[in-house]
Coordinates of C-alpha atoms in Angstrom, one line a residue:
M1 CA 23.4 -66.5 42.5
S2 CA 21.7 -69.9 42.6
G3 CA 22.1 -72.4 39.8
K4 CA 18.4 -72.3 38.9
R5 CA 18.4 -68.5 38.7
L6 CA 21.6 -68.5 36.6
R7 CA 20.0 -70.9 34.1
K8 CA 17.0 -68.6 33.8
V9 CA 19.3 -65.6 33.1
E10 CA 21.3 -67.6 30.6
R11 CA 18.1 -68.5 28.7
M12 CA 17.0 -64.8 28.7
V13 CA 20.4 -63.7 27.3
R14 CA 20.3 -66.4 24.6
D15 CA 16.8 -65.1 23.5
G16 CA 18.0 -62.5 21.0
D17 CA 14.4 -61.6 20.0
A18 CA 13.5 -60.7 23.6
I19 CA 16.6 -58.6 23.9
D20 CA 15.7 -56.8 20.7
R21 CA 12.2 -56.1 21.8
A22 CA 13.4 -54.8 25.2
M23 CA 15.9 -52.4 23.4
V24 CA 13.1 -51.0 21.1
A25 CA 10.8 -50.6 24.1
A26 CA 13.5 -48.8 26.1
R27 CA 14.3 -46.5 23.2
R28 CA 10.6 -45.7 22.7
K29 CA 10.1 -45.0 26.4
A30 CA 13.1 -42.7 26.5
I31 CA 11.9 -40.7 23.5
L32 CA 8.4 -40.4 24.9
R33 CA 9.7 -39.3 28.3
H34 CA 11.9 -36.6 26.8
R35 CA 9.0 -35.4 24.6
Q36 CA 6.7 -35.2 27.7
L37 CA 9.3 -33.3 29.7
G38 CA 10.4 -31.0 26.9
V39 CA 14.1 -31.8 27.3
P40 CA 16.6 -32.8 24.6
L41 CA 17.9 -36.3 24.1
V42 CA 21.6 -36.4 24.8
L43 CA 23.6 -38.8 22.5
W44 CA 27.2 -39.6 21.7
R45 CA 27.9 -39.2 18.0
D46 CA 31.2 -39.0 16.1
G47 CA 33.2 -38.7 19.4
R48 CA 31.1 -35.8 20.7
V49 CA 28.1 -35.3 23.0
I50 CA 25.1 -33.8 21.2
E51 CA 21.6 -32.7 22.1
I52 CA 18.7 -33.6 19.8
D53 CA 15.1 -32.4 19.9
P54 CA 13.1 -35.5 20.8
N55 CA 10.3 -34.4 18.5
R56 CA 12.7 -34.7 15.5
V57 CA 13.5 -38.3 16.3
P58 CA 11.2 -40.9 14.8
L59 CA 9.3 -42.9 17.4
P60 CA 9.9 -46.6 16.9
R61 CA 6.8 -48.8 16.8
A62 CA 5.9 -50.6 20.0
P63 CA 7.6 -54.0 19.9
A64 CA 5.2 -56.9 19.0
K65 CA 4.4 -59.3 21.9
P66 CA 6.0 -62.7 21.5
R67 CA 3.7 -65.4 20.3
A68 CA 3.0 -68.2 22.7
T69 CA 4.8 -71.4 21.8
R70 CA 3.5 -74.9 22.6

């Protein structure tokens, strides 16, 4: 990986807010997809694999877009 690209990746990883937004967006997308397909969400809880009806899982709000900084 080139030095320039590595620096870009390092900046992205250090931006905790961007990571948090991406995780919320991914969770939201997974719940919506499972609802559309009518298949359960599969989770690991208390050392066991469980299936949960996606309609019983609250849908997180869409993450806010970051504000432009000057």
